[in-house]
GROMACS .gro file of C-alpha atoms in nm:
model
  470
    1MET     CA    1 -18.929   5.382  -3.381
    2ILE     CA    2 -18.593   5.494  -3.513
    3SER     CA    3 -18.725   5.843  -3.578
    4ILE     CA    4 -18.852   5.859  -3.223
    5PHE     CA    5 -18.508   5.771  -3.081
    6ARG     CA    6 -18.344   6.016  -3.320
    7SER     CA    7 -18.579   6.292  -3.213
    8ALA     CA    8 -18.509   6.212  -2.847
    9ALA     CA    9 -18.136   6.210  -2.904
   10GLU     CA   10 -18.152   6.546  -3.080
   11LYS     CA   11 -18.350   6.692  -2.793
   12SER     CA   12 -18.099   6.549  -2.541
   13LEU     CA   13 -17.810   6.695  -2.737
   14SER     CA   14 -17.979   7.035  -2.747
   15VAL     CA   15 -18.033   7.023  -2.373
   16GLN     CA   16 -17.668   6.921  -2.318
   17ARG     CA   17 -17.549   7.206  -2.537
   18LEU     CA   18 -17.766   7.448  -2.345
   19MET     CA   19 -17.630   7.322  -2.014
   20ASP     CA   20 -17.274   7.350  -2.144
   21GLY     CA   21 -17.346   7.704  -2.254
   22GLN     CA   22 -17.485   7.788  -1.915
   23GLU     CA   23 -17.182   7.636  -1.738
   24MET     CA   24 -16.952   7.833  -1.961
   25LEU     CA   25 -17.147   8.148  -1.883
   26VAL     CA   26 -17.117   8.072  -1.510
   27LEU     CA   27 -16.741   8.019  -1.545
   28VAL     CA   28 -16.705   8.347  -1.731
   29LEU     CA   29 -16.908   8.528  -1.466
   30VAL     CA   30 -16.694   8.372  -1.188
   31LEU     CA   31 -16.375   8.476  -1.368
   32VAL     CA   32 -16.503   8.831  -1.406
   33VAL     CA   33 -16.588   8.844  -1.036
   34VAL     CA   34 -16.244   8.708  -0.944
   35LEU     CA   35 -16.074   8.961  -1.166
   36GLN     CA   36 -16.282   9.238  -1.016
   37PHE     CA   37 -16.198   9.111  -0.668
   38GLU     CA   38 -15.829   9.107  -0.754
   39GLY     CA   39 -15.867   9.461  -0.879
   40THR     CA   40 -16.007   9.568  -0.546
   41ARG     CA   41 -15.700   9.430  -0.374
   42GLY     CA   42 -15.471   9.639  -0.586
   43GLY     CA   43 -15.136   9.515  -0.720
   44GLU     CA   44 -14.873   9.314  -0.539
   45ILE     CA   45 -14.500   9.266  -0.590
   46HIS     CA   46 -14.235   9.034  -0.444
   47LEU     CA   47 -13.890   9.179  -0.381
   48TYR     CA   48 -13.574   8.977  -0.305
   49HIS     CA   49 -13.270   9.140  -0.146
   50ARG     CA   50 -12.958   9.059   0.054
   51GLU     CA   51 -12.911   9.167   0.412
   52GLY     CA   52 -12.744   9.507   0.433
   53GLU     CA   53 -12.878   9.649   0.107
   54ASN     CA   54 -13.096   9.956   0.063
   55VAL     CA   55 -13.438   9.879  -0.088
   56VAL     CA   56 -13.718  10.082  -0.246
   57LEU     CA   57 -14.076   9.962  -0.196
   58PRO     CA   58 -14.279  10.112  -0.483
   59SER     CA   59 -14.612  10.270  -0.398
   60GLU     CA   60 -14.771  10.239  -0.746
   61ARG     CA   61 -14.942  10.569  -0.670
   62SER     CA   62 -15.216  10.680  -0.909
   63SER     CA   63 -15.134  10.979  -1.126
   64SER     CA   64 -15.429  11.162  -0.968
   65TYR     CA   65 -15.227  11.197  -0.646
   66TYR     CA   66 -14.989  11.488  -0.632
   67THR     CA   67 -14.871  11.469  -0.271
   68CYS     CA   68 -14.789  11.193  -0.025
   69SER     CA   69 -14.985  11.346   0.262
   70ASN     CA   70 -15.261  11.086   0.230
   71ILE     CA   71 -15.026  10.787   0.201
   72ASP     CA   72 -14.994  10.522   0.475
   73TRP     CA   73 -14.750  10.233   0.486
   74LEU     CA   74 -14.838   9.933   0.706
   75TYR     CA   75 -14.614   9.639   0.800
   76SER     CA   76 -14.699   9.284   0.904
   77ARG     CA   77 -14.449   9.012   0.982
   78ASP     CA   78 -14.681   8.712   0.998
   79GLY     CA   79 -15.038   8.840   0.951
   80ARG     CA   80 -15.120   8.838   1.321
   81THR     CA   81 -15.019   9.197   1.397
   82THR     CA   82 -14.993   9.508   1.180
   83ASN     CA   83 -14.785   9.817   1.254
   84THR     CA   84 -14.803  10.158   1.090
   85GLU     CA   85 -14.464  10.266   0.956
   86VAL     CA   86 -14.581  10.579   0.771
   87GLY     CA   87 -14.897  10.774   0.852
   88ASN     CA   88 -15.025  11.064   0.643
   89GLY     CA   89 -14.697  11.076   0.457
   90LYS     CA   90 -14.477  11.094   0.769
   91VAL     CA   91 -14.256  10.825   0.922
   92ILE     CA   92 -14.386  10.709   1.259
   93GLN     CA   93 -14.099  10.782   1.497
   94SER     CA   94 -14.201  10.506   1.739
   95SER     CA   95 -14.125  10.248   1.470
   96LEU     CA   96 -13.822  10.029   1.545
   97ARG     CA   97 -13.687  10.103   1.196
   98ALA     CA   98 -13.777  10.474   1.191
   99SER     CA   99 -13.413  10.587   1.160
  100ARG     CA  100 -13.379  10.381   0.842
  101LEU     CA  101 -13.706  10.483   0.676
  102LYS     CA  102 -13.792  10.764   0.439
  103MET     CA  103 -14.024  10.831   0.144
  104ASP     CA  104 -13.922  10.964  -0.194
  105SER     CA  105 -14.117  11.203  -0.417
  106SER     CA  106 -14.326  10.917  -0.560
  107CYS     CA  107 -14.429  10.806  -0.209
  108SER     CA  108 -14.224  10.487  -0.240
  109LEU     CA  109 -14.086  10.365   0.092
  110ILE     CA  110 -13.705  10.344   0.125
  111ILE     CA  111 -13.549  10.116   0.386
  112ASN     CA  112 -13.175  10.151   0.441
  113THR     CA  113 -12.949   9.865   0.546
  114ILE     CA  114 -13.217   9.598   0.567
  115THR     CA  115 -13.198   9.312   0.814
  116ALA     CA  116 -13.388   8.986   0.855
  117ASP     CA  117 -13.631   9.170   1.086
  118ASP     CA  118 -13.744   9.387   0.794
  119ALA     CA  119 -13.883   9.091   0.595
  120GLY     CA  120 -14.262   9.072   0.567
  121LEU     CA  121 -14.564   9.230   0.400
  122TYR     CA  122 -14.580   9.606   0.342
  123THR     CA  123 -14.912   9.759   0.241
  124CYS     CA  124 -14.938  10.100   0.079
  125ILE     CA  125 -15.278  10.264   0.139
  126HIS     CA  126 -15.369  10.563  -0.075
  127GLY     CA  127 -15.655  10.674   0.143
  128SER     CA  128 -15.934  10.625  -0.114
  129GLY     CA  129 -16.050  10.278  -0.014
  130PRO     CA  130 -15.920   9.922  -0.044
  131SER     CA  131 -15.930   9.927  -0.426
  132SER     CA  132 -15.612  10.134  -0.430
  133ASP     CA  133 -15.413   9.928  -0.177
  134HIS     CA  134 -15.074   9.805  -0.296
  135PHE     CA  135 -14.891   9.505  -0.147
  136VAL     CA  136 -14.514   9.455  -0.136
  137TYR     CA  137 -14.361   9.133  -0.005
  138LEU     CA  138 -14.002   9.186   0.105
  139ASN     CA  139 -13.781   8.874   0.116
  140VAL     CA  140 -13.435   8.902   0.276
  141LEU     CA  141 -13.153   8.651   0.222
  142THR     CA  142 -12.886   8.607   0.492
  143ILE     CA  143 -12.584   8.382   0.553
  144SER     CA  144 -12.448   8.306   0.897
  145ASP     CA  145 -12.185   8.069   1.030
  146ALA     CA  146 -12.152   7.856   1.341
  147ASP     CA  147 -11.832   7.808   1.541
  148PRO     CA  148 -11.633   7.508   1.417
  149THR     CA  149 -11.632   7.169   1.584
  150LYS     CA  150 -11.352   6.924   1.509
  151GLY     CA  151 -11.232   7.132   1.219
  152TYR     CA  152 -11.576   7.173   1.055
  153PHE     CA  153 -11.833   7.452   1.066
  154THR     CA  154 -12.182   7.500   0.928
  155LEU     CA  155 -12.307   7.777   0.703
  156GLN     CA  156 -12.677   7.852   0.710
  157CYS     CA  157 -12.850   8.034   0.426
  158SER     CA  158 -13.191   8.174   0.523
  159LEU     CA  159 -13.468   8.342   0.325
  160TRP     CA  160 -13.676   8.553   0.561
  161ARG     CA  161 -14.026   8.624   0.429
  162TYR     CA  162 -14.390   8.693   0.516
  163GLY     CA  163 -14.506   8.419   0.754
  164ASN     CA  164 -14.826   8.327   0.566
  165LEU     CA  165 -14.665   8.247   0.232
  166GLY     CA  166 -14.611   7.884   0.321
  167PRO     CA  167 -14.301   7.666   0.282
  168CYS     CA  168 -14.036   7.719   0.016
  169PRO     CA  169 -14.031   7.473  -0.276
  170GLU     CA  170 -13.791   7.180  -0.267
  171LYS     CA  171 -13.444   7.240  -0.411
  172SER     CA  172 -13.495   7.616  -0.399
  173PHE     CA  173 -13.146   7.670  -0.252
  174LEU     CA  174 -12.824   7.618  -0.444
  175TRP     CA  175 -12.471   7.630  -0.299
  176LEU     CA  176 -12.160   7.714  -0.504
  177ASP     CA  177 -11.791   7.741  -0.421
  178GLU     CA  178 -11.552   8.011  -0.548
  179THR     CA  179 -11.509   7.822  -0.879
  180GLY     CA  180 -11.884   7.805  -0.942
  181THR     CA  181 -11.903   7.431  -0.867
  182GLU     CA  182 -12.230   7.317  -0.711
  183LEU     CA  183 -12.201   7.181  -0.355
  184ILE     CA  184 -12.429   6.929  -0.192
  185SER     CA  185 -12.596   7.078   0.113
  186LYS     CA  186 -12.658   6.893   0.436
  187ILE     CA  187 -13.010   7.028   0.487
  188ASP     CA  188 -13.211   7.157   0.195
  189ALA     CA  189 -13.505   7.398   0.200
  190LEU     CA  190 -13.657   7.355   0.543
  191SER     CA  191 -13.917   7.601   0.666
  192SER     CA  192 -13.966   7.728   1.017
  193GLY     CA  193 -14.228   7.998   1.058
  194GLN     CA  194 -14.110   8.303   0.870
  195ARG     CA  195 -13.786   8.141   0.750
  196CYS     CA  196 -13.680   7.894   0.482
  197PHE     CA  197 -13.321   7.778   0.514
  198SER     CA  198 -13.051   7.546   0.388
  199SER     CA  199 -12.734   7.436   0.570
  200LEU     CA  200 -12.390   7.350   0.434
  201THR     CA  201 -12.115   7.193   0.645
  202VAL     CA  202 -11.761   7.266   0.527
  203LYS     CA  203 -11.411   7.204   0.654
  204HIS     CA  204 -11.243   7.494   0.831
  205GLN     CA  205 -10.937   7.601   0.631
  206SER     CA  206 -10.756   7.886   0.802
  207ASP     CA  207 -10.472   7.874   0.551
  208THR     CA  208 -10.687   8.001   0.262
  209ASN     CA  209 -10.942   8.268   0.188
  210THR     CA  210 -11.272   8.102   0.106
  211ARG     CA  211 -11.598   8.213  -0.054
  212PHE     CA  212 -11.932   8.031  -0.068
  213THR     CA  213 -12.240   8.149  -0.258
  214CYS     CA  214 -12.600   8.066  -0.171
  215GLN     CA  215 -12.869   8.119  -0.438
  216PHE     CA  216 -13.245   8.117  -0.388
  217ILE     CA  217 -13.421   7.984  -0.698
  218GLU     CA  218 -13.790   8.018  -0.775
  219GLY     CA  219 -13.957   7.953  -1.109
  220ASN     CA  220 -13.626   7.836  -1.262
  221LYS     CA  221 -13.482   8.179  -1.192
  222VAL     CA  222 -13.223   8.297  -0.941
  223GLN     CA  223 -13.417   8.551  -0.738
  224VAL     CA  224 -13.134   8.652  -0.505
  225GLU     CA  225 -12.792   8.531  -0.395
  226ALA     CA  226 -12.557   8.604  -0.106
  227GLN     CA  227 -12.192   8.528  -0.043
  228TYR     CA  228 -12.004   8.419   0.265
  229THR     CA  229 -11.643   8.533   0.252
  230ALA     CA  230 -11.373   8.436   0.503
  231VAL     CA  231 -11.048   8.636   0.487
  232HIS     CA  232 -10.740   8.544   0.693
  233LEU     CA  233 -10.488   8.823   0.760
  234TYR     CA  234 -10.148   8.785   0.927
  235HIS     CA  235  -9.958   9.079   1.080
  236ARG     CA  236  -9.692   9.175   1.333
  237ALA     CA  237  -9.746   9.410   1.625
  238GLY     CA  238  -9.746   9.772   1.512
  239ASP     CA  239  -9.851   9.694   1.154
  240GLU     CA  240 -10.141   9.874   0.992
  241ALA     CA  241 -10.407   9.621   0.897
  242VAL     CA  242 -10.682   9.686   0.639
  243LEU     CA  243 -10.986   9.462   0.691
  244PRO     CA  244 -11.200   9.439   0.372
  245CYS     CA  245 -11.577   9.479   0.394
  246ASN     CA  246 -11.692   9.377   0.042
  247ARG     CA  247 -11.972   9.631   0.053
  248PRO     CA  248 -12.235   9.583  -0.222
  249SER     CA  249 -12.229   9.844  -0.496
  250SER     CA  250 -12.592   9.931  -0.420
  251SER     CA  251 -12.490  10.077  -0.085
  252ASP     CA  252 -12.391  10.439  -0.135
  253SER     CA  253 -12.243  10.530   0.202
  254CYS     CA  254 -12.032  10.391   0.487
  255SER     CA  255 -12.234  10.578   0.748
  256SER     CA  256 -12.464  10.279   0.796
  257VAL     CA  257 -12.185  10.019   0.792
  258ASN     CA  258 -12.107   9.857   1.125
  259TRP     CA  259 -11.827   9.620   1.220
  260THR     CA  260 -11.852   9.366   1.500
  261TYR     CA  261 -11.573   9.182   1.683
  262LYS     CA  262 -11.515   8.861   1.879
  263LYS     CA  263 -11.179   8.804   2.045
  264ASN     CA  264 -11.226   8.428   2.062
  265ASP     CA  265 -11.486   8.159   2.013
  266ASN     CA  266 -11.563   8.153   2.388
  267MET     CA  267 -11.736   8.491   2.368
  268ASN     CA  268 -12.113   8.452   2.354
  269LYS     CA  269 -12.181   8.778   2.176
  270GLU     CA  270 -12.006   8.997   1.923
  271GLN     CA  271 -11.895   9.341   2.033
  272GLU     CA  272 -11.961   9.638   1.807
  273VAL     CA  273 -11.655   9.825   1.684
  274PRO     CA  274 -11.697  10.196   1.774
  275ARG     CA  275 -11.831  10.419   1.500
  276SER     CA  276 -11.524  10.637   1.546
  277ALA     CA  277 -11.307  10.360   1.401
  278SER     CA  278 -11.119  10.452   1.084
  279LEU     CA  279 -11.284  10.341   0.759
  280ASP     CA  280 -11.160  10.395   0.406
  281ARG     CA  281 -11.381  10.494   0.111
  282ILE     CA  282 -11.499  10.135   0.054
  283CYS     CA  283 -11.577  10.083   0.426
  284SER     CA  284 -11.272   9.868   0.502
  285LEU     CA  285 -11.165   9.886   0.866
  286ILE     CA  286 -10.813  10.021   0.936
  287ILE     CA  287 -10.634   9.917   1.258
  288ASN     CA  288 -10.285   9.980   1.398
  289ILE     CA  289 -10.279   9.643   1.563
  290THR     CA  290 -10.165   9.515   1.899
  291ALA     CA  291 -10.203   9.170   2.050
  292GLU     CA  292 -10.543   9.273   2.187
  293ASP     CA  293 -10.678   9.332   1.836
  294ALA     CA  294 -10.644   8.971   1.720
  295GLY     CA  295 -10.976   8.793   1.663
  296ARG     CA  296 -11.267   8.768   1.423
  297TYR     CA  297 -11.421   9.077   1.266
  298ARG     CA  298 -11.747   9.085   1.075
  299CYS     CA  299 -11.869   9.343   0.830
  300ARG     CA  300 -12.246   9.341   0.786
  301TYR     CA  301 -12.210   9.221   0.428
  302ASN     CA  302 -12.132   8.860   0.525
  303THR     CA  303 -11.755   8.916   0.529
  304TYR     CA  304 -11.564   8.756   0.815
  305VAL     CA  305 -11.205   8.870   0.865
  306TYR     CA  306 -10.977   8.663   1.090
  307LEU     CA  307 -10.692   8.884   1.214
  308ASN     CA  308 -10.385   8.690   1.331
  309MET     CA  309 -10.085   8.856   1.498
  310LEU     CA  310  -9.732   8.719   1.554
  311ILE     CA  311  -9.505   8.857   1.826
  312ILE     CA  312  -9.166   8.765   1.979
  313SER     CA  313  -9.098   8.863   2.339
  314PRO     CA  314  -8.845   8.754   2.609
  315GLN     CA  315  -9.010   8.523   2.857
  316ASP     CA  316  -8.756   8.617   3.127
  317ALA     CA  317  -8.503   8.900   3.158
  318ASP     CA  318  -8.273   8.828   3.450
  319PRO     CA  319  -7.947   9.026   3.387
  320THR     CA  320  -7.753   8.786   3.612
  321ASN     CA  321  -7.814   8.499   3.371
  322ASP     CA  322  -7.629   8.456   3.045
  323ASP     CA  323  -7.928   8.283   2.883
  324PHE     CA  324  -8.289   8.388   2.843
  325THR     CA  325  -8.590   8.244   2.660
  326LEU     CA  326  -8.763   8.393   2.357
  327GLN     CA  327  -9.134   8.327   2.323
  328CYS     CA  328  -9.301   8.334   1.982
  329SER     CA  329  -9.681   8.365   2.006
  330LEU     CA  330  -9.953   8.367   1.741
  331PHE     CA  331 -10.260   8.549   1.868
  332ARG     CA  332 -10.573   8.445   1.678
  333TYR     CA  333 -10.946   8.381   1.705
  334ARG     CA  334 -10.900   8.013   1.783
  335SER     CA  335 -10.599   8.020   2.013
  336GLY     CA  336 -10.559   7.644   2.026
  337SER     CA  337 -10.590   7.579   1.657
  338CYS     CA  338 -10.221   7.592   1.556
  339PRO     CA  339 -10.104   7.258   1.413
  340ASP     CA  340  -9.796   7.091   1.558
  341LYS     CA  341  -9.466   7.217   1.416
  342SER     CA  342  -9.634   7.522   1.264
  343LEU     CA  343  -9.408   7.765   1.456
  344LEU     CA  344  -9.049   7.723   1.335
  345TRP     CA  345  -8.725   7.886   1.453
  346VAL     CA  346  -8.441   7.957   1.207
  347ASP     CA  347  -8.104   8.131   1.242
  348GLU     CA  348  -7.947   8.398   1.022
  349THR     CA  349  -7.846   8.134   0.765
  350GLY     CA  350  -8.203   8.004   0.735
  351SER     CA  351  -8.121   7.678   0.914
  352GLU     CA  352  -8.401   7.541   1.129
  353LEU     CA  353  -8.322   7.529   1.500
  354THR     CA  354  -8.429   7.209   1.670
  355GLY     CA  355  -8.306   7.035   1.980
  356GLU     CA  356  -7.996   7.203   2.129
  357GLY     CA  357  -7.704   7.367   1.950
  358ASP     CA  358  -7.451   7.648   1.955
  359GLY     CA  359  -7.602   7.933   2.156
  360TYR     CA  360  -7.961   7.802   2.160
  361LYS     CA  361  -8.196   7.537   2.295
  362PHE     CA  362  -8.538   7.466   2.144
  363ARG     CA  363  -8.802   7.433   2.417
  364GLY     CA  364  -9.088   7.304   2.202
  365GLN     CA  365  -9.434   7.428   2.091
  366ILE     CA  366  -9.757   7.420   2.291
  367ARG     CA  367 -10.065   7.520   2.088
  368CYS     CA  368  -9.981   7.860   1.940
  369VAL     CA  369  -9.670   7.933   2.151
  370SER     CA  370  -9.311   7.824   2.079
  371ARG     CA  371  -9.003   7.891   2.297
  372LEU     CA  372  -8.631   7.912   2.225
  373THR     CA  373  -8.357   7.971   2.485
  374VAL     CA  374  -8.063   8.180   2.356
  375ASN     CA  375  -7.741   8.328   2.494
  376LEU     CA  376  -7.769   8.683   2.623
  377GLN     CA  377  -7.437   8.783   2.473
  378SER     CA  378  -7.513   8.630   2.136
  379SER     CA  379  -7.507   8.865   1.839
  380ARG     CA  380  -7.700   8.622   1.621
  381ARG     CA  381  -8.040   8.680   1.462
  382PHE     CA  382  -8.330   8.445   1.533
  383THR     CA  383  -8.649   8.428   1.325
  384CYS     CA  384  -8.983   8.270   1.416
  385LYS     CA  385  -9.209   8.165   1.127
  386PHE     CA  386  -9.571   8.055   1.127
  387VAL     CA  387  -9.623   7.792   0.857
  388GLU     CA  388  -9.963   7.658   0.748
  389GLY     CA  389 -10.047   7.463   0.438
  390ASN     CA  390  -9.677   7.447   0.342
  391GLU     CA  391  -9.672   7.826   0.321
  392VAL     CA  392  -9.506   8.082   0.548
  393LYS     CA  393  -9.792   8.309   0.656
  394ILE     CA  394  -9.595   8.549   0.879
  395GLU     CA  395  -9.252   8.578   1.043
  396ALA     CA  396  -9.089   8.793   1.312
  397GLN     CA  397  -8.721   8.848   1.399
  398TYR     CA  398  -8.516   8.893   1.713
  399GLY     CA  399  -8.180   9.040   1.608
  400SER     CA  400  -7.843   9.147   1.745
  401GLU     CA  401  -7.978   9.490   1.828
  402GLY     CA  402  -8.124   9.330   2.137
  403PRO     CA  403  -8.470   9.256   2.266
  404PRO     CA  404  -8.775   9.462   2.165
  405ALA     CA  405  -8.788   9.806   2.323
  406SER     CA  406  -9.084   9.710   2.534
  407SER     CA  407  -8.909   9.419   2.712
  408PRO     CA  408  -8.780   9.437   3.074
  409LEU     CA  409  -8.431   9.333   2.962
  410SER     CA  410  -8.419   9.621   2.719
  411PHE     CA  411  -8.499   9.860   3.003
  412ILE     CA  412  -8.221   9.714   3.219
  413MET     CA  413  -7.965   9.730   2.938
  414SER     CA  414  -8.062  10.087   2.857
  415THR     CA  415  -8.025  10.181   3.223
  416LEU     CA  416  -7.677  10.027   3.239
  417LYS     CA  417  -7.572  10.211   2.925
  418ILE     CA  418  -7.692  10.544   3.061
  419THR     CA  419  -7.519  10.478   3.397
  420GLY     CA  420  -7.192  10.397   3.219
  421LEU     CA  421  -7.216  10.711   3.011
  422ILE     CA  422  -7.275  10.926   3.321
  423LEU     CA  423  -6.976  10.763   3.493
  424MET     CA  424  -6.747  10.831   3.198
  425VAL     CA  425  -6.855  11.194   3.185
  426GLY     CA  426  -6.791  11.228   3.559
  427ILE     CA  427  -6.438  11.084   3.533
  428THR     CA  428  -6.354  11.311   3.241
  429VAL     CA  429  -6.471  11.621   3.427
  430GLY     CA  430  -6.268  11.518   3.735
  431ILE     CA  431  -5.946  11.481   3.533
  432ILE     CA  432  -5.992  11.822   3.378
  433ARG     CA  433  -6.048  11.984   3.716
  434THR     CA  434  -5.740  11.810   3.868
  435ARG     CA  435  -5.513  11.939   3.596
  436GLY     CA  436  -5.649  12.287   3.647
  437ARG     CA  437  -5.527  12.294   4.010
  438LYS     CA  438  -5.148  12.245   3.932
  439LYS     CA  439  -4.912  12.557   3.973
  440PRO     CA  440  -4.771  12.685   3.647
  441GLN     CA  441  -4.390  12.682   3.612
  442LYS     CA  442  -4.208  13.012   3.648
  443ASP     CA  443  -4.042  13.166   3.347
  444ILE     CA  444  -3.686  13.044   3.311
  445ASN     CA  445  -3.426  13.287   3.188
  446VAL     CA  446  -3.118  13.106   3.061
  447ARG     CA  447  -2.778  13.262   3.011
  448VAL     CA  448  -2.521  13.065   2.817
  449ALA     CA  449  -2.147  13.103   2.876
  450VAL     CA  450  -1.892  12.913   2.674
  451ASP     CA  451  -1.551  12.857   2.839
  452ASP     CA  452  -1.325  12.616   2.663
  453ASP     CA  453  -1.507  12.281   2.655
  454THR     CA  454  -1.767  12.369   2.916
  455VAL     CA  455  -2.118  12.510   2.864
  456ASN     CA  456  -2.277  12.668   3.171
  457TYR     CA  457  -2.658  12.709   3.201
  458GLU     CA  458  -2.762  12.958   3.463
  459ASN     CA  459  -3.119  13.003   3.573
  460ASP     CA  460  -3.221  13.336   3.709
  461GLY     CA  461  -3.480  13.155   3.913
  462GLU     CA  462  -3.444  12.866   4.159
  463ARG     CA  463  -3.275  12.598   3.953
  464SER     CA  464  -2.942  12.575   3.755
  465ALA     CA  465  -2.792  12.303   3.544
  466ALA     CA  466  -2.455  12.227   3.394
  467ALA     CA  467  -2.364  11.987   3.120
  468ALA     CA  468  -2.018  11.879   3.003
  469LEU     CA  469  -1.954  11.797   2.644
  470HIS     CA  470  -1.700  11.537   2.568
   0.00000   0.00000   0.00000
């Protein structure tokens, strides 16, 4: 009986081993088929870049191809529609990005100054069937800001990608400050269609230059990072301001760099700075500023420059009054964001002018405007300072030389000076002409005769004189 069970068990084990061998063979066959199927799809690559960079999408062209005339590049944003960007080796001019596309000698596709709209799937077709297709997934990282509310504003870091890749993993975004310290984000790794994003709310600090870094992490590796930089500049009217762009080193030209401008936070849309604007070799914007130039400027590379301008001007210029009012104004992106007592008046000794004193009366500060009434005949010097964060950011002076040349009072004073000069010249000319009309005296011939104690003067002309000496 035991031998019978043993024989049955051995047969069962043999059958099990055979079935295991068959399953293994099936698995091997399935793996081979999968690998062959993957081979028919060609290779694929995932690229990560920041907005504004130039990218190269490799074609992985077979060495048997010597020209790009049979190369096509297709683009799909979400898998629902596909557009041809390059056909038979030539850029399709109807493409929305045609002006930024070109192919190199290896048939790789070059896209200049990428934007979020360039993210998606690019397929390189070699023209010899699907087995040679090559897939490139372009991911673009951007940072944008929202206008502040109650002193706070929100930064949003977005990874734009092909719509069918699914959501981003949790904790795939990391925020850092300028010291490299990790910051806790308000919203982490949400997905909405083609975009994964993370938001960070920070306090608006116009007294400092700030920098925040957003990193996208996948597979324990930082795939791409982008920086948000806020620069605050303070100038007087007529100064030359240089607005930094922080252009990435991978960008080789300023020809594709564009600057945008918003005068204040009430504007719904940024205006583009004309291409004719002056740029230096690192794409910084150069402006000879006036009050109209104050506002927020943005270089494409996530650099926001807040240009503030301080100016002193007479509020009134009535020559019949001995006093007039000086107005100190700070023009900026957020016109109502000046703290109380941030505009200070001081005299030539550096003493702060408050209330009423000798030759002045402080009128107070409303938002970003402060007023000081001074005596017209005063030869003193008055200085207005903008102070923020216990630091003097900018100052302007009104001195004894009189009001600024552009003021109405200056025009009146200049007119009076010119009138006085003309009057003096006229009087001088009149005196000279009057003297020229007088008759010259005739020549006097004097003969002297001495007779005892008397000297006689005799004029041959009309007059004679005599003098007695005692």
